[in-house]
Coordinates of C-alpha atoms in Angstrom, one line a residue:
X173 CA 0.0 0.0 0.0
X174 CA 3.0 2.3 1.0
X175 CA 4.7 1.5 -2.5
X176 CA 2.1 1.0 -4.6
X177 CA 4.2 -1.7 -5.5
X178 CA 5.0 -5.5 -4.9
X179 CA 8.3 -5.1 -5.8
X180 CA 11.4 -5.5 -3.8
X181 CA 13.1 -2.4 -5.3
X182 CA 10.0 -0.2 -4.5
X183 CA 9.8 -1.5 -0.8
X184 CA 13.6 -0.4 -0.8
X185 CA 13.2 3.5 -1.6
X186 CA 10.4 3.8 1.0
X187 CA 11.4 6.4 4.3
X188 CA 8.5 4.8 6.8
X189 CA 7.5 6.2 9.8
X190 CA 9.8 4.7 13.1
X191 CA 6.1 2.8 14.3
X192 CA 5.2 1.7 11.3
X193 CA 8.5 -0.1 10.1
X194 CA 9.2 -1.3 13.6
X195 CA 5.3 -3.1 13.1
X196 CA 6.5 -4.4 9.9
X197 CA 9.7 -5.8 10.9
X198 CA 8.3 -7.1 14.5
X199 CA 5.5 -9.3 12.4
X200 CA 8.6 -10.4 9.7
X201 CA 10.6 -11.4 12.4
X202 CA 8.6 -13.3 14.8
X203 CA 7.1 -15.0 11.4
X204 CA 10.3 -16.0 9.6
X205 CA 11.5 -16.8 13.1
X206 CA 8.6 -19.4 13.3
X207 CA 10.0 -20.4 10.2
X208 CA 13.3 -20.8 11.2
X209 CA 12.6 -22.3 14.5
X210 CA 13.5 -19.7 17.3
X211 CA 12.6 -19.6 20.8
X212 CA 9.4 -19.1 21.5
X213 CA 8.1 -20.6 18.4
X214 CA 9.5 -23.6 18.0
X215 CA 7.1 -26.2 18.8
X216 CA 6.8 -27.2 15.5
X217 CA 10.6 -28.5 14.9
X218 CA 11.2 -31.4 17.5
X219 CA 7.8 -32.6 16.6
X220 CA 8.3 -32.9 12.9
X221 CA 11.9 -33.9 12.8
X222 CA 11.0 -37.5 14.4
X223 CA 8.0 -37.8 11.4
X224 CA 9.8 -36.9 9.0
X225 CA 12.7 -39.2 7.1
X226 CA 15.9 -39.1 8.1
X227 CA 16.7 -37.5 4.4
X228 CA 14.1 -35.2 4.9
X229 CA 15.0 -34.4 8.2
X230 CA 18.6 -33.0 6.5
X231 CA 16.6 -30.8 3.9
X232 CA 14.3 -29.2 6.8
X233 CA 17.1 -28.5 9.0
X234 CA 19.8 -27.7 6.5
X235 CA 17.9 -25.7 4.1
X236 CA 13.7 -25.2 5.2
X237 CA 14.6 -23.5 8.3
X238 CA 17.3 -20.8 7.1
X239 CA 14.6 -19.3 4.9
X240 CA 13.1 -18.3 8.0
X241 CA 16.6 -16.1 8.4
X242 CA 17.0 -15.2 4.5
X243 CA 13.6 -13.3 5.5
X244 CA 14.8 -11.3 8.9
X245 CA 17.7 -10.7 6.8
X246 CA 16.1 -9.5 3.6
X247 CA 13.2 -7.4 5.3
X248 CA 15.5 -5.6 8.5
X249 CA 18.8 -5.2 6.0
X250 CA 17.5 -4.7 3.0
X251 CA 14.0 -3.9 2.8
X252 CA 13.8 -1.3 5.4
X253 CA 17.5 -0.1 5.4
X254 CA 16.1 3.1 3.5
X255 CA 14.2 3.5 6.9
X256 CA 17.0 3.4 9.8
X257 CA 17.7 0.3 11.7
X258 CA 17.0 1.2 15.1
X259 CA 19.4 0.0 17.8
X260 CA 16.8 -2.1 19.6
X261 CA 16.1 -4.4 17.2
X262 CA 19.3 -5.9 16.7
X263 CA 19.5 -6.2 20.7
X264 CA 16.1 -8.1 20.1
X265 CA 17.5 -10.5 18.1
X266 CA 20.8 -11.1 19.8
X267 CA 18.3 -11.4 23.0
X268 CA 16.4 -13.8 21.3
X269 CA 18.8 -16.0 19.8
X270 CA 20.8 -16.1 23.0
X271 CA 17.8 -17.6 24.5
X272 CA 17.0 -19.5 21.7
X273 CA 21.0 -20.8 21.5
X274 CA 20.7 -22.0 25.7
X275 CA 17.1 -23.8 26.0
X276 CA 17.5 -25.2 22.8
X277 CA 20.8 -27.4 24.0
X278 CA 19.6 -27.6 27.5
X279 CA 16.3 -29.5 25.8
X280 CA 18.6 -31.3 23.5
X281 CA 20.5 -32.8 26.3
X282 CA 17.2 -34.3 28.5
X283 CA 16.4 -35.8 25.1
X284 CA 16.8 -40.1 24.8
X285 CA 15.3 -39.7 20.8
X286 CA 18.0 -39.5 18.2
X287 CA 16.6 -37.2 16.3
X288 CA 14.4 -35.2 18.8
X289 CA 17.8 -34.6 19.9
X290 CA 19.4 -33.3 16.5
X291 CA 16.0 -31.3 16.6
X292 CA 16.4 -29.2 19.4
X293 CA 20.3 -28.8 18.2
X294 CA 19.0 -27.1 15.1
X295 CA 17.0 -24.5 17.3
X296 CA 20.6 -24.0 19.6
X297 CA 22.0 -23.6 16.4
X298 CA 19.7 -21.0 14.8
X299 CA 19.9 -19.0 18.1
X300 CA 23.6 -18.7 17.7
X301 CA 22.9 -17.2 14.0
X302 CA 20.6 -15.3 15.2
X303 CA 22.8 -13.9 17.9
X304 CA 25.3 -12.5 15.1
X305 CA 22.6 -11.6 12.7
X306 CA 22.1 -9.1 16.1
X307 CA 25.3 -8.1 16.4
X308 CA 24.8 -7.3 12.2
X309 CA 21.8 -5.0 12.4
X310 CA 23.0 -3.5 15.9
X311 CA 26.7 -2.3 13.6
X312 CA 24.0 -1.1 10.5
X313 CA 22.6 1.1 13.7
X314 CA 25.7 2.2 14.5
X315 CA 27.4 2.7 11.0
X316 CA 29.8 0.3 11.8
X317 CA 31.3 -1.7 8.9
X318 CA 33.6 -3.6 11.1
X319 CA 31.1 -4.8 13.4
X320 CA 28.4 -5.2 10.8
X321 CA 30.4 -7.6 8.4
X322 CA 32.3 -9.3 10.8
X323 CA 29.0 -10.5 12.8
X324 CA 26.8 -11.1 9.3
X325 CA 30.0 -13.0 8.2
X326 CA 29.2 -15.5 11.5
X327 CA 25.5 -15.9 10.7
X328 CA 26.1 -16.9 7.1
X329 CA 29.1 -19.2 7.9
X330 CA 27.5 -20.4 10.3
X331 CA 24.6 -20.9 8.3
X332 CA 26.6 -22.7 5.8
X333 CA 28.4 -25.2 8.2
X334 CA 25.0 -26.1 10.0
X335 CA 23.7 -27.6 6.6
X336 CA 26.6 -29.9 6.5
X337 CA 27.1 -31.2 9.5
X338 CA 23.5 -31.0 10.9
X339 CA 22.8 -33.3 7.4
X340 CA 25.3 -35.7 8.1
X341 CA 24.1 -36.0 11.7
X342 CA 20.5 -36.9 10.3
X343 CA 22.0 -38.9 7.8
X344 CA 23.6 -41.0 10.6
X345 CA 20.8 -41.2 12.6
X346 CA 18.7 -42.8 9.9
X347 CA 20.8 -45.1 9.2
X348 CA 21.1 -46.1 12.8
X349 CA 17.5 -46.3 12.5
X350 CA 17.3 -48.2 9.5
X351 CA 19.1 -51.5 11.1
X352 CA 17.9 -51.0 14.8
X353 CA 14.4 -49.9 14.0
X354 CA 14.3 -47.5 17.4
X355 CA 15.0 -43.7 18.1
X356 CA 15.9 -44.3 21.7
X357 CA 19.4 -43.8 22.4
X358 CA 18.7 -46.5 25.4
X359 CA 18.5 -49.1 23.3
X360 CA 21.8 -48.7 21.1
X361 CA 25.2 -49.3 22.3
X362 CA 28.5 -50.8 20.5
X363 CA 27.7 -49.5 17.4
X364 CA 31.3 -47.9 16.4
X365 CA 32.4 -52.0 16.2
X366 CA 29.4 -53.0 14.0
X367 CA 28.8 -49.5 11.7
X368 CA 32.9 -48.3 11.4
X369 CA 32.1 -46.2 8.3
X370 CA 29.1 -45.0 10.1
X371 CA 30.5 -44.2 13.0
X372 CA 33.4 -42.6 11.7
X373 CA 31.3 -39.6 9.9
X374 CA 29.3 -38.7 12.7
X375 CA 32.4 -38.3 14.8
X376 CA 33.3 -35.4 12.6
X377 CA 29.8 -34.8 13.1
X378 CA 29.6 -34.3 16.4
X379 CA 33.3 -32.4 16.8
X380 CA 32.0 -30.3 14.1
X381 CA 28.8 -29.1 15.9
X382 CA 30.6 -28.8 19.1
X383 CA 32.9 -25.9 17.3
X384 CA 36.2 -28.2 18.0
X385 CA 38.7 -27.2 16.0
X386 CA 39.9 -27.4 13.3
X387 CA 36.7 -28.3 12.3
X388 CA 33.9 -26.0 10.4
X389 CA 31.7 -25.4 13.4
X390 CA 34.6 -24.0 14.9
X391 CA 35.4 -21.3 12.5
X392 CA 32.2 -19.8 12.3
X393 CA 31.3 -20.1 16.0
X394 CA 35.1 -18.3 16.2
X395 CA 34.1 -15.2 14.2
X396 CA 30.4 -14.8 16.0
X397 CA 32.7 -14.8 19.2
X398 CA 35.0 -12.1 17.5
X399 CA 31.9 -10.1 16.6
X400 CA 31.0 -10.4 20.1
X401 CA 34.0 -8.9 21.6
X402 CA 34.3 -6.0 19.3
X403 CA 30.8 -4.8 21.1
X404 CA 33.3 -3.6 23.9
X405 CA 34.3 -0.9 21.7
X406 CA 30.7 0.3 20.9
X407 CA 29.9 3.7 24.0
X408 CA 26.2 2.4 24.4
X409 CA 25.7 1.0 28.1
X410 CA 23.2 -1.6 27.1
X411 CA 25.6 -2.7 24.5
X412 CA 28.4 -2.9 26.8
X413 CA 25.9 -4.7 29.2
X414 CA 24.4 -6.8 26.3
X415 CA 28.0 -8.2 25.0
X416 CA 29.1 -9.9 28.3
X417 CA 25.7 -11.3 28.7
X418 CA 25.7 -13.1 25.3
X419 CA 29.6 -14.4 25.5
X420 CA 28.8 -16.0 28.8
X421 CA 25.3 -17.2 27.4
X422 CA 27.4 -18.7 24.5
X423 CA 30.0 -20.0 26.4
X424 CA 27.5 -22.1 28.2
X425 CA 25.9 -22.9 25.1
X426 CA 29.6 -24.3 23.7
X427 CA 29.7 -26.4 26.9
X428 CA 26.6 -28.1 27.1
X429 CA 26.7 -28.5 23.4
X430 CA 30.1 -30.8 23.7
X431 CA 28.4 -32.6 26.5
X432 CA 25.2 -33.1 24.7
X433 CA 27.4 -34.8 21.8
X434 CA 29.3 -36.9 24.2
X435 CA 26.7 -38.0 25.3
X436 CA 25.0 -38.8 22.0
X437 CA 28.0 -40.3 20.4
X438 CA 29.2 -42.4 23.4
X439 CA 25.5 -43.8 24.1
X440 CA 25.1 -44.6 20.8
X441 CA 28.1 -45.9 19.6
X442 CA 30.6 -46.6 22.5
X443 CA 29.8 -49.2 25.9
X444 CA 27.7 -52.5 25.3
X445 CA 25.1 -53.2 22.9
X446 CA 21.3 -52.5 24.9
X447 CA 19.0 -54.3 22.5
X448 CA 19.0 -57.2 20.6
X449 CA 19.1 -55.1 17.1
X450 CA 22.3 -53.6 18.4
X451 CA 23.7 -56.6 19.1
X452 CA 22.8 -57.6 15.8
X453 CA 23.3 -54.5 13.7
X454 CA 25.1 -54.1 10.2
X455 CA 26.6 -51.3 8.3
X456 CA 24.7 -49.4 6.1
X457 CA 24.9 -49.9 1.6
X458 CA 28.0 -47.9 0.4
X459 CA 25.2 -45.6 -1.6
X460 CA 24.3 -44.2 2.5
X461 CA 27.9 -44.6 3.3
X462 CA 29.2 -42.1 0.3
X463 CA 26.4 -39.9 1.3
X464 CA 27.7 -39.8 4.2
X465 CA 31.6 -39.5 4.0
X466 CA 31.4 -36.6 1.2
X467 CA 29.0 -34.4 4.2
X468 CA 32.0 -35.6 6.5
X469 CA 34.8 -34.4 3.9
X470 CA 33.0 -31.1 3.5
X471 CA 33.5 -30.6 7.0
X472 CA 37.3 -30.6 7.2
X473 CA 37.7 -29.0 3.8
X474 CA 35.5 -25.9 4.8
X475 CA 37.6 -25.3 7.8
X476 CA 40.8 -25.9 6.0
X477 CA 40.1 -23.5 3.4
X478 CA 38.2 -20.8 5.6
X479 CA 41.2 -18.3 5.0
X480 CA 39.9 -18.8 1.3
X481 CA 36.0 -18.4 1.6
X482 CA 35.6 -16.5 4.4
X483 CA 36.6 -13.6 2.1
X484 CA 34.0 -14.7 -0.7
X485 CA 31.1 -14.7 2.1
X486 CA 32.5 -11.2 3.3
X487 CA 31.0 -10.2 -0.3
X488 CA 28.2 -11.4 -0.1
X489 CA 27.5 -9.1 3.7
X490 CA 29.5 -6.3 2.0
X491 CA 26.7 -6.0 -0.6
X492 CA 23.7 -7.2 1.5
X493 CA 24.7 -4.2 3.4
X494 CA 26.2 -1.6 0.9
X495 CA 29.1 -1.2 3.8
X496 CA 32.6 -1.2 2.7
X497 CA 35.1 -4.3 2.7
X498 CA 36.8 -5.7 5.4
X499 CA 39.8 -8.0 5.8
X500 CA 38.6 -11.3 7.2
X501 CA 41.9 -13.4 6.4
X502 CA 45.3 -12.7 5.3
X503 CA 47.6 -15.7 4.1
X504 CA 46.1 -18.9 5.6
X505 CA 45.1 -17.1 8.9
X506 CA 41.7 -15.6 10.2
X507 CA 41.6 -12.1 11.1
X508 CA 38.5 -10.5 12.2
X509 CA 38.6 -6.9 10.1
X510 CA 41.4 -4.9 12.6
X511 CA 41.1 -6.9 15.6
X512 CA 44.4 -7.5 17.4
X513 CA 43.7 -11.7 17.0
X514 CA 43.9 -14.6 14.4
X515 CA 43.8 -17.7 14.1
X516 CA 45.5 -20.6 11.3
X517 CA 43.1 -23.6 10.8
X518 CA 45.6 -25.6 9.2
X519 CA 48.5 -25.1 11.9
X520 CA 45.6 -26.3 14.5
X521 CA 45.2 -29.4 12.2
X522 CA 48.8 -30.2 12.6
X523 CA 48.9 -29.4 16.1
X524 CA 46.1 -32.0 16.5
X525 CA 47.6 -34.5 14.6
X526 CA 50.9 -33.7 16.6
X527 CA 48.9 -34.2 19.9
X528 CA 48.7 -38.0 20.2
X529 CA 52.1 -38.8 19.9
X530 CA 53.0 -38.1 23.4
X531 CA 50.3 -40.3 24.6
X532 CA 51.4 -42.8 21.7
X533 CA 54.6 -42.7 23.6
X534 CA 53.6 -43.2 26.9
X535 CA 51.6 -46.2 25.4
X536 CA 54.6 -47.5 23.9
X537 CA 56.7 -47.2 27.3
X538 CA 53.7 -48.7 29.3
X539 CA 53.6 -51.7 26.8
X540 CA 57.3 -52.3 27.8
X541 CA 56.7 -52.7 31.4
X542 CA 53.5 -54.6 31.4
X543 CA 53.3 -58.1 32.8
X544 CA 53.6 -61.2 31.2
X545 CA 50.5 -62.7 32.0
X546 CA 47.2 -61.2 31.1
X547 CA 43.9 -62.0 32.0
X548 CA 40.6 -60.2 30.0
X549 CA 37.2 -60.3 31.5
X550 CA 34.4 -58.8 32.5
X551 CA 34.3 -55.5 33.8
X552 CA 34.5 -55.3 37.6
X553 CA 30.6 -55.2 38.7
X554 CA 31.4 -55.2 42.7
X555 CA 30.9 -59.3 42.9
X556 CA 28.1 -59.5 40.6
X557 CA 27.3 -60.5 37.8
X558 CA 28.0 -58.2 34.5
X559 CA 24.7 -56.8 33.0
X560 CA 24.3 -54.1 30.4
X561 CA 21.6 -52.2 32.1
X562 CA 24.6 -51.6 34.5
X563 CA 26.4 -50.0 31.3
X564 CA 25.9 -45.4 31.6
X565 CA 22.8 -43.6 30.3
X566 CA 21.5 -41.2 28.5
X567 CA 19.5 -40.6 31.7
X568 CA 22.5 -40.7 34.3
X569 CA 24.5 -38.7 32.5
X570 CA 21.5 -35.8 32.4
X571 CA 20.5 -36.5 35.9
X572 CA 22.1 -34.1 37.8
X573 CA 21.2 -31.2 34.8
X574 CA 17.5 -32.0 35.4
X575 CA 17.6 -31.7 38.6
X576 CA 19.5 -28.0 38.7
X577 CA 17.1 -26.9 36.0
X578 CA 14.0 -28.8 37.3
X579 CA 11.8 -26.2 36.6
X580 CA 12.3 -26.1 32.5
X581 CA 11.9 -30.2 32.2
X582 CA 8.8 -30.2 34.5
X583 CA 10.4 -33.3 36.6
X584 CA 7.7 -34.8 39.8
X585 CA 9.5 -35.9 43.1
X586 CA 8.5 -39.8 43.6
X587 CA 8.7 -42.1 46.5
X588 CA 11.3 -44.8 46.8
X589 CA 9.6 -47.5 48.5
X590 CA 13.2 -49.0 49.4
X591 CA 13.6 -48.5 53.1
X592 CA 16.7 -46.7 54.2
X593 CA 17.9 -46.6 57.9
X594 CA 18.6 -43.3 58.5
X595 CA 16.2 -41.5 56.4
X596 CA 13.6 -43.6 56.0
X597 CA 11.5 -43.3 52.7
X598 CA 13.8 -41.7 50.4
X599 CA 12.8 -39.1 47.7
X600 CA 14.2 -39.5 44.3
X601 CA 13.5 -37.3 41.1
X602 CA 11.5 -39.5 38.1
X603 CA 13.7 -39.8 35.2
X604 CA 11.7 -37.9 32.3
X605 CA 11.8 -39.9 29.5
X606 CA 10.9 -36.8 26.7
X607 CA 10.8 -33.5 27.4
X608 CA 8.1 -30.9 27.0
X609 CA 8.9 -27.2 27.5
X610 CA 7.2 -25.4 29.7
X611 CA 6.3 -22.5 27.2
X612 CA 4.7 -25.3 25.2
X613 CA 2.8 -26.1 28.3
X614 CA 1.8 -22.3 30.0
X615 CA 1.3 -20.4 26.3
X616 CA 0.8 -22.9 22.8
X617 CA -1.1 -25.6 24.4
X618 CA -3.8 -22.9 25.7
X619 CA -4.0 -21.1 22.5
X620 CA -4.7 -24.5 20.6
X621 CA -7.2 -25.6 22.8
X622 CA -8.5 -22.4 22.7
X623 CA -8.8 -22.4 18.4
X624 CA -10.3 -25.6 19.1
X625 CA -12.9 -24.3 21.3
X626 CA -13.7 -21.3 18.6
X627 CA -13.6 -23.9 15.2
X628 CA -16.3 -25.7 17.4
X629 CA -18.3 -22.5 18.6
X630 CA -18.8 -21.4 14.4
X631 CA -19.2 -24.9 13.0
X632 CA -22.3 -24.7 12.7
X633 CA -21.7 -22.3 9.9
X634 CA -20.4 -24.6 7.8
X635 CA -23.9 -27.0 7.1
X636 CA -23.4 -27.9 3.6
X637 CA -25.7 -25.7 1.7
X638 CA -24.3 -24.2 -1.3
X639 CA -26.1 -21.0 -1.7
X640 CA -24.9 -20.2 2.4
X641 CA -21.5 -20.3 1.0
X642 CA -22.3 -18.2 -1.8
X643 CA -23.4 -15.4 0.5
X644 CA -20.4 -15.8 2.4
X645 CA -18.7 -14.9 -0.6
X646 CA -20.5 -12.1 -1.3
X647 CA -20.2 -10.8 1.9
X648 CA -16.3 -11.1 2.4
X649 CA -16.0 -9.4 -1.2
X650 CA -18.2 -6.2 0.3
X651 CA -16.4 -6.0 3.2
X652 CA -13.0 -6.1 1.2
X653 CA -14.1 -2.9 -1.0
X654 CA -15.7 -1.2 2.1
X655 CA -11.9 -1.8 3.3
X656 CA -10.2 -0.1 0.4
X657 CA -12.0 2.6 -0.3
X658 CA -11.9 3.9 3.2

């Protein structure tokens, strides 16, 4: 109505008033958010994840959902840069995807489903692009080129690494699925001895999402940390307030995020087999394998040659944004624009590779001294018999987090009918076997229920005459040109 115009180039040249563009880019964002699966409106991804095929699964996460941040980027940096961006929207957004970035891993650990695991890891994940997306639009407020490319430079790295390796992780899980026929976690085990090829890529996998280096995850994770630091130079208070509050949120985020992918990897792959199908479980056809493997090689070659594209993605936010160029890499290192810090993916490679020897070494010298007669067994099960329900959890490993953060996974105190001497009954927290947010619980539950309630109140109105619906018609159509001509 503004432009007269539904094209993109006419929406650009408009100068809106401050309410109405922050109307139009609050509705954008909270509906491409939805899209992309941020915090609160997520409900809709760890549902459909588990539905959906494994291949499928890949697409939605790797490439659905980012549309949902192509939008917020296209309509706040784009669309309604003629406008002004004011500062807090980008604080919005960082506020938001923080958020997003925590829950989202702290829901992904209490999770025993594969892939309602891998679910909630995409909406940790699209919290930490939208956390530098914020950083992005907070530099466009400030006319700051440094800030602005260096954080959109995270978000669409990040973007790009998330596809891979959040696609190989689905790819893994479904063909875990395929030869045990179960998404509980509980009831793999020994996997990495049956399903080497298998377990081999989702190792990278796993290091990749946890940002270890010198893998991709950790290259764009690096440069939404760099883009967080340099917020220390901005003079705003609630910047300077807002940029400690986000590392320390990511930093927990980075944490919980290697734990949660112990976890998965060692419960799935490591310990004793938990089911018969485990016990029994092949590797995959070399057609899922190849699949695989190339996600896996994408993963180290990204990260190898980041001193290569990070500059070509620094194009791409130098146009988006119309703000001049800034260095991102020189040689084979990473520098973040004029930041006094770098770092050399491929001397961290060789580092790592140079890392085992000493405890290659030490093997070698223990090997020397050890005895001459071995026995191998069982493990040690304190005089009794071995049994693999004795073998780590999923659940034990997240017990202690559900009990500090009792109040997001909703966990009930039961009774322990064992008798102890000097308490007495004992109480003992229930071990949740799924987890259901409490947002879903307090805010979309009630609104269903409630659109429930309505579609039943006005059904009548749908009674299968004909000419009813005809006057319906009519009726909309008057009230439509009522509308515009007032």
């Amino acid at each position: 109505r503004e432009s007269g115009s539904l094209d993109f180039a006419s929406f650009r040249t408009l100068s809106l008033s401050p309410g109405l563009a922050s109307a139009v880019f609050l509705m954008a964002f909270f509906g491409f958010g939805a899209k992309a699966g941020m915090m609160p409106l997520h409900s809709w991804l760890p549902r459909a994840h588990p539905a959906a095929p494994s291949h499928a699964s890949a697409l939605m996460s790797g490439v659905m959902v980012k549309i949902g941040i192509f939008g917020i980027l296209k309509v706040a940096m784009d669309l309604l840069a003629q406008t002004g961006l004011p500062l807090w929207w980008g604080i919005l957004v960082m506020a938001i995807g923080a958020i997003s970035a925590l829950l989202g891993v702290l829901y992904a650990l209490a999770e025993q489903d594969i892939k309602r695991l891998l679910a909630w890891s995409t909406v940790e994940n699209v919290g930490i692009i939208l956390l530098a997306v914020g950083v992005a639009m907070v530099g466009l407020s400030l006319h700051d080129p440094l800030l602005t490319v260096v954080g959109l430079l995270g978000a669409l790295f990040h973007l790009l690494n998330h596809a891979l390796f959040k696609g190989l992780l689905f790819l893994g899980a479904g063909a875990i699925i395929s030869r045990l026929h179960t998404h509980d976690m509980e009831k793999m085990g020994a996997l990495a001895k049956r399903m080497p090829w298998t377990a081999a890529a989702c190792l990278i996998g796993c290091l990749a999402i946890s940002a270890i280096p010198p893998l991709n995850g950790f290259i764009s994770e690096w440069y939404t940390w760099q883009s967080l630091f340099s917020l220390s130079r901005v003079e705003a208070v609630a910047l300077q307030l807002a940029g400690p509050i986000a590392m320390v949120m990511l930093a927990v985020t980075g944490g919980l995020a290697v734990m949660c992918f112990v976890k998965m990897y060692g419960i799935t792959f490591c310990g004793a087999p938990r089911s018969t199908h485990a016990e029994e479980a092949q590797e995959v056809p070399n057609t899922m394998i190849v699949a695989m493997l190339l996600l896996a090689a994408l993963c180290v070659f990204i990260a190898l040659s980041a001193s290569w594209l990070a500059p070509k993605i620094m194009h791409i936010a130098h146009a988006f944004t119309n703000t001049p160029p800034v260095t991102v890499a020189s040689g084979i290192a990473l520098v973040p624009g004029t930041f006094h810090t770098r770092v050399t993916p491929s001397l961290l490679l060789l580092l790592l590779l140079a890392m085992p020897l000493l405890p290659g070494l030490y093997w070698l010298w223990c090997r020397s001294r050890r005895a001459a007669f071995r026995r191998t067994g069982d493990a040690w099960a304190c005089g009794y018999g071995w049994d693999n329900a004795m073998a780590p959890s999923g659940n034990g490993v997240m017990q202690p987090l559900r009990v500090v953060f009792c109040a997001l996974f909703r966990l009930r105190q039961q009774l322990d009918p064992t008798l102890r001497l000097n308490k007495g009954l004992a109480h003992v927290t229930a071990r949740a076997q799924s987890t259901e947010p409490f947002w879903d619980e307090r805010v979309i539950r009630p609104i269903v229920s409630a659109t429930q309630r309505l579609a039943k109140e006005i059904q009548h109105l749908q009674s299968g005459d004909f000419r009813l619906y005809c006057l319906y018609v009519v009726a909309a159509l008057v009230v439509l040109l009522i509308a515009i001509a007032v």
